[in-house]
Short mmCIF file of C-alpha atoms in Angstrom, two decimals:
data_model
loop_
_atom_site.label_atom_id
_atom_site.label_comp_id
_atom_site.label_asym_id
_atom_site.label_seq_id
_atom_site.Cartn_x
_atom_site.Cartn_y
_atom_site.Cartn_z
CA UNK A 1 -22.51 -19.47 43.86
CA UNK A 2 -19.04 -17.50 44.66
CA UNK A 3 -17.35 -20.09 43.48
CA UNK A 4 -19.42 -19.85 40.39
CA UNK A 5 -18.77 -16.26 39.80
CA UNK A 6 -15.12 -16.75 40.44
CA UNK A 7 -15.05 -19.59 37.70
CA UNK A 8 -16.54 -17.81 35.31
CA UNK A 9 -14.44 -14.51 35.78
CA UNK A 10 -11.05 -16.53 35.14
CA UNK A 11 -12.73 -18.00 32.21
CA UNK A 12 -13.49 -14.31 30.49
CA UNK A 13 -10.13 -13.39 31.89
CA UNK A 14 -8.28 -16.06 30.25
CA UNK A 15 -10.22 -15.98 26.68
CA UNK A 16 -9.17 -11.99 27.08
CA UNK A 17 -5.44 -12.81 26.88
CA UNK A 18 -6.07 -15.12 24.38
CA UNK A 19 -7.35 -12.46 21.88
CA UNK A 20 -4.86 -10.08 23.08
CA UNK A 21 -2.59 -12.62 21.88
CA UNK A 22 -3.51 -13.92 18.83
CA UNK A 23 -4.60 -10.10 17.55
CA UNK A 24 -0.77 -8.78 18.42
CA UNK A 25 0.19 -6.37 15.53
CA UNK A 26 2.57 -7.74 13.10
CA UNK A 27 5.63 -5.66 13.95
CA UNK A 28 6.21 -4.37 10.38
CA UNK A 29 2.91 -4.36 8.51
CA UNK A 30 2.54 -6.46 5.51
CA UNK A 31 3.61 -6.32 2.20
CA UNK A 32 1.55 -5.08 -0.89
CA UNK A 33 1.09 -9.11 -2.32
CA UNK A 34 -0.32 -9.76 1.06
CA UNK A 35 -2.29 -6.94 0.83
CA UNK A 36 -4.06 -7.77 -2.12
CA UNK A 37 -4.76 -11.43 -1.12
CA UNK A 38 -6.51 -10.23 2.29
CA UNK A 39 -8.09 -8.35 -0.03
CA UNK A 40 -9.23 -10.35 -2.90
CA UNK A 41 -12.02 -13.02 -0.97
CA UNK A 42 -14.00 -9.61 -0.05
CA UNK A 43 -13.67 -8.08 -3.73
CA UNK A 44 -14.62 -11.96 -5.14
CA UNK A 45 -17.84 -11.40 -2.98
CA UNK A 46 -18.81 -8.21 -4.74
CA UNK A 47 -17.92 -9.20 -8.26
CA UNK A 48 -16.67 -12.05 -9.07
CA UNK A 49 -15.11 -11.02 -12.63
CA UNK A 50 -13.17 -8.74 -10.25
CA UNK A 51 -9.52 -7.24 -11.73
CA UNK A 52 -7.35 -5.26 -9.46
CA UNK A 53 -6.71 -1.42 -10.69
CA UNK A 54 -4.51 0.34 -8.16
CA UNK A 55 -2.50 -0.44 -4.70
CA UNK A 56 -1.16 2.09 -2.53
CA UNK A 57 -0.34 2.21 1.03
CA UNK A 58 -1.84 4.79 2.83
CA UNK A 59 -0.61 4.71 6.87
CA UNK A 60 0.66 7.91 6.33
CA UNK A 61 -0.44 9.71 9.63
CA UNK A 62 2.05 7.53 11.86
CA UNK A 63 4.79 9.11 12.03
CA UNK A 64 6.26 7.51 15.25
CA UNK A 65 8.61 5.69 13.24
CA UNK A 66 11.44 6.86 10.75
CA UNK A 67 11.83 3.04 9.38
CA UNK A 68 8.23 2.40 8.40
CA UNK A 69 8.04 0.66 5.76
CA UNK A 70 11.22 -1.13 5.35
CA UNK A 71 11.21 -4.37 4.69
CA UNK A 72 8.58 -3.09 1.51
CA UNK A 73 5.68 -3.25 4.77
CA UNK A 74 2.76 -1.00 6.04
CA UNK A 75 -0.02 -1.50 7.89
CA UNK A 76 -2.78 -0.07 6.04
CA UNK A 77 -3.02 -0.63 2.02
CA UNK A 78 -6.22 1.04 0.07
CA UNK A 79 -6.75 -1.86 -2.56
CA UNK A 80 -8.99 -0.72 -5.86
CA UNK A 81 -10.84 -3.52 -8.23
CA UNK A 82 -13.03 -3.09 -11.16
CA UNK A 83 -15.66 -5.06 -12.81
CA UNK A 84 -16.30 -4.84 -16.49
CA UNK A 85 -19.37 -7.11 -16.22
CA UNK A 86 -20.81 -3.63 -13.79
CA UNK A 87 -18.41 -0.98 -14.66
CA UNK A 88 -18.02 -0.30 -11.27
CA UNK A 89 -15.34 0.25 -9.09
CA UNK A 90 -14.85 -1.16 -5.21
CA UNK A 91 -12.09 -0.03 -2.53
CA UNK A 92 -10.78 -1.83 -0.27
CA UNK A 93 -8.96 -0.79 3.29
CA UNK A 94 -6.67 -3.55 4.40
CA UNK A 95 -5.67 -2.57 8.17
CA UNK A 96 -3.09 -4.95 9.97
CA UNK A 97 -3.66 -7.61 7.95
CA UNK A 98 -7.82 -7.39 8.13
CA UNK A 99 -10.00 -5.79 6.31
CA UNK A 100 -11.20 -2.74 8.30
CA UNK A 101 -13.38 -0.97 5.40
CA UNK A 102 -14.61 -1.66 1.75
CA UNK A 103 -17.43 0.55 -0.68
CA UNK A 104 -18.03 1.33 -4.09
CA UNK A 105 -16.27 4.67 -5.24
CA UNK A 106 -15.63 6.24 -8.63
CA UNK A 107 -12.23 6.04 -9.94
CA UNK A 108 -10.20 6.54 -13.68
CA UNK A 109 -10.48 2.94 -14.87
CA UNK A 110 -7.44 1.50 -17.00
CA UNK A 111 -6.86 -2.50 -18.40
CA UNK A 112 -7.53 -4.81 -14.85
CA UNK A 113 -4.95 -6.69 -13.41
CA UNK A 114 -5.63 -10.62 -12.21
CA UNK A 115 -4.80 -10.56 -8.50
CA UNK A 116 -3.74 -13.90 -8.25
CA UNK A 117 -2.13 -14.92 -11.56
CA UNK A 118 0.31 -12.72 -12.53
CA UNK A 119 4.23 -11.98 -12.27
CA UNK A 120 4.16 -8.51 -10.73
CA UNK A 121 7.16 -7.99 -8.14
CA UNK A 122 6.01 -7.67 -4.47
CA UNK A 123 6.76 -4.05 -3.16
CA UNK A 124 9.92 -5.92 -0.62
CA UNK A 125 11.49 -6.45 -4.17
CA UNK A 126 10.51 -2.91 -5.40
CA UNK A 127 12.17 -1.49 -2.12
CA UNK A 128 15.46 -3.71 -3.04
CA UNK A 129 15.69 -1.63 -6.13
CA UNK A 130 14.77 1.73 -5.05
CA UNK A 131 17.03 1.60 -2.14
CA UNK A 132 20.38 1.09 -4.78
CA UNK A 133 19.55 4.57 -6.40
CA UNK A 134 20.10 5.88 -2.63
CA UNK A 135 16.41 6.60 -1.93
CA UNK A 136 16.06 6.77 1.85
CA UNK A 137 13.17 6.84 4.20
CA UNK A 138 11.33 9.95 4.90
CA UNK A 139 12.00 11.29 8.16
CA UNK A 140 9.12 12.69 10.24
CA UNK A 141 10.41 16.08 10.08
CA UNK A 142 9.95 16.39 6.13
CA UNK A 143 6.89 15.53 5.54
CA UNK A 144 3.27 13.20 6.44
CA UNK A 145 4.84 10.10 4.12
CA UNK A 146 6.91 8.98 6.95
CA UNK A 147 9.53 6.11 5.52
CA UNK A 148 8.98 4.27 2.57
CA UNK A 149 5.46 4.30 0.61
CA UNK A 150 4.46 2.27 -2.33
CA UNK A 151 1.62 2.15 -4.87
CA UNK A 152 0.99 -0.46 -8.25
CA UNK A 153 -0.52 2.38 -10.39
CA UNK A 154 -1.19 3.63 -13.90
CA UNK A 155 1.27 6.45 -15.19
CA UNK A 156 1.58 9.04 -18.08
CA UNK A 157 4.68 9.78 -19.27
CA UNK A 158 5.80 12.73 -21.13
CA UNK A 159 4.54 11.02 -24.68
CA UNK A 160 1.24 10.98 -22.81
CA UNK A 161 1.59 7.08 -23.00
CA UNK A 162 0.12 5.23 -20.15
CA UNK A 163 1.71 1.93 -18.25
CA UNK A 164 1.06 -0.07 -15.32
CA UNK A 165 4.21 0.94 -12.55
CA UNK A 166 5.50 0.24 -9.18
CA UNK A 167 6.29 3.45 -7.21
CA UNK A 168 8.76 3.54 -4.36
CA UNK A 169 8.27 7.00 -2.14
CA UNK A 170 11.17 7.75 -0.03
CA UNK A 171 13.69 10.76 -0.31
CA UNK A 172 17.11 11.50 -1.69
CA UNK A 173 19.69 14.60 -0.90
CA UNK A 174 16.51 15.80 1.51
CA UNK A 175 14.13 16.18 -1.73
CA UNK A 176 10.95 14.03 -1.48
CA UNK A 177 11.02 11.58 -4.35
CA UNK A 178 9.89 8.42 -6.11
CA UNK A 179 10.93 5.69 -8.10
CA UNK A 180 9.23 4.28 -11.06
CA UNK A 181 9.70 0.48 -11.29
CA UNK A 182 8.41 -2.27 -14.48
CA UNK A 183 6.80 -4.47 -12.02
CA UNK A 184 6.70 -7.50 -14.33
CA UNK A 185 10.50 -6.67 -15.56
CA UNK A 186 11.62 -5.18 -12.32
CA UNK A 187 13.29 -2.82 -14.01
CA UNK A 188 14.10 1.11 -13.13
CA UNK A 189 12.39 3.32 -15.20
CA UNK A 190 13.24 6.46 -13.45
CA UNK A 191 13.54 8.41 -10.60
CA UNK A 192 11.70 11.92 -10.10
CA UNK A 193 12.75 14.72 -6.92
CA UNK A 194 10.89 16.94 -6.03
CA UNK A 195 12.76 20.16 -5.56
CA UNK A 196 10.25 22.91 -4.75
CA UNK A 197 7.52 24.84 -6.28
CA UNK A 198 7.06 26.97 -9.02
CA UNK A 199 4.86 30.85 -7.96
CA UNK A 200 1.97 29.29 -8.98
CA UNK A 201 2.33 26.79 -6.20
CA UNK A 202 2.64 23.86 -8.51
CA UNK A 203 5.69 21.09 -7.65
CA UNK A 204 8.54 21.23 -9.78
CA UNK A 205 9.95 17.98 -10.40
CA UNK A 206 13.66 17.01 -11.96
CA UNK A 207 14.71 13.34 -12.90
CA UNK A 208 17.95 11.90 -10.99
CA UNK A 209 20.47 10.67 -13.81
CA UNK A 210 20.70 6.80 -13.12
#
C-alpha cells in the first residue's frame, strides 16, 4: 500500500511539471494577428457571419517592464466582432495566448473586417514604422501605457471622415503620443503628441511634422 501511495504521488508530481512546462508564458506576448486567430474559433462559435471591428491591447497595468511590447507583442488583446445577421456585438479577452474571457457588449459599429482574409499589416510591422518617426516606449514613470500599445480601430479625422487605422502608442520628446498607420498600405498617416491640457481639463494634442 506505501508503495502504492508513493507511486501515485510521483505520478501527480511529474504530470505537475509537465503543465508547468508546457503553460510557460511566452516571454514577449503575442502579436495582434495572433491575437485575432486565438480569437476567431470562439467568435465563429457565437456567430458564424462574424467580422472583426476593433483590436487593442490592453495589459496596461504591468508596468514591470519598460520594453513591453517590442517586438509589436502583449499579453492581453481585447478582440471586438460583430454580426450583421444579430446586430450584436461580442468581446473577446485573449490572455497569453488563451482566451481568458468573452461576452456580448454594446459598442459603435462601423463596416466588419474578415479576420482571416485580408492584407492588414500585423502590429510587429506597424511598430517597424512607428519606431522611424522616433516614437519610443513609455517608461513606467509617465504614465499606465507602459511601452508600446497598439489598436486596429476606426478614426475621424478633422473632415469628420471615418477610416479603418493602425495605432502605435509610445512617446516622443517625453509627450505621450500615437501613430496613425494605413494598415492595408502601411503607410504613415500621422503622428499626434500630446502636450498637456487645456483649463477645462481636456488634452491638447499637436501633430509632429513628418
Amino acid at each position: 500500500m506505501r508503495c502504492k501511495k508513493i507511486i501515485i504521488v510521483s505520478i501527480f508530481i511529474i504530470a505537475l511539471i509537465i503543465v508547468i512546462f508546457i503553460y510557460k508564458r511566452q516571454p514577449d506576448g503575442i502579436t495582434m494577428a495572433e491575437a485575432i486567430q486565438v480569437s476567431y474559433d470562439y467568435a465563429k462559435k457565437w456567430e458564424e457571419d462574424c467580422k472583426l471591428i476593433q483590436v487593442i491591447s490592453t495589459d496596461a497595468s504591468d508596468t514591470s517592464d519598460y520594453h513591453r511590447g517590442e517586438k509589436g507583442k502583449r499579453y492581453s488583446w481585447n478582440i471586438f466582432y460583430t454580426s450583421e445577421s444579430s446586430e450584436k456585438q461580442y468581446n473577446i479577452l485573449v490572455v497569453d495566448g488563451n482566451v481568458k474571457y468573452k461576452s456580448e457588449v454594446q459598442i459603435p459599429v462601423y463596416q466588419g473586417i474578415d479576420p482571416v482574409n485580408n492584407s492588414i499589416i500585423d502590429s510587429d510591422q506597424a511598430l517597424a514604422i512607428a519606431k522611424k518617426t522616433g516614437l519610443k516606449p513609455v517608461p513606467p514613470k509617465n504614465g499606465w501605457a507602459v511601452g508600446y500599445h497598439y489598436s486596429l480601430q476606426y478614426v475621424t479625422n478633422d473632415s469628420s471622415d471615418t477610416y479603418l487605422a493602425l495605432l502605435v502608442y509610445g512617446e516622443l520628446n517625453g509627450n505621450f503620443s500615437y501613430a496613425i498607420i494605413e494598415p492595408y498600405t502601411s503607410r504613415l498617416i500621422t503622428v499626434m503628441q500630446q502636450t498637456g491640457y487645456d483649463k477645462n481639463g481636456r488634452s491638447v494634442w499637436i501633430e509632429k511634422e513628418l
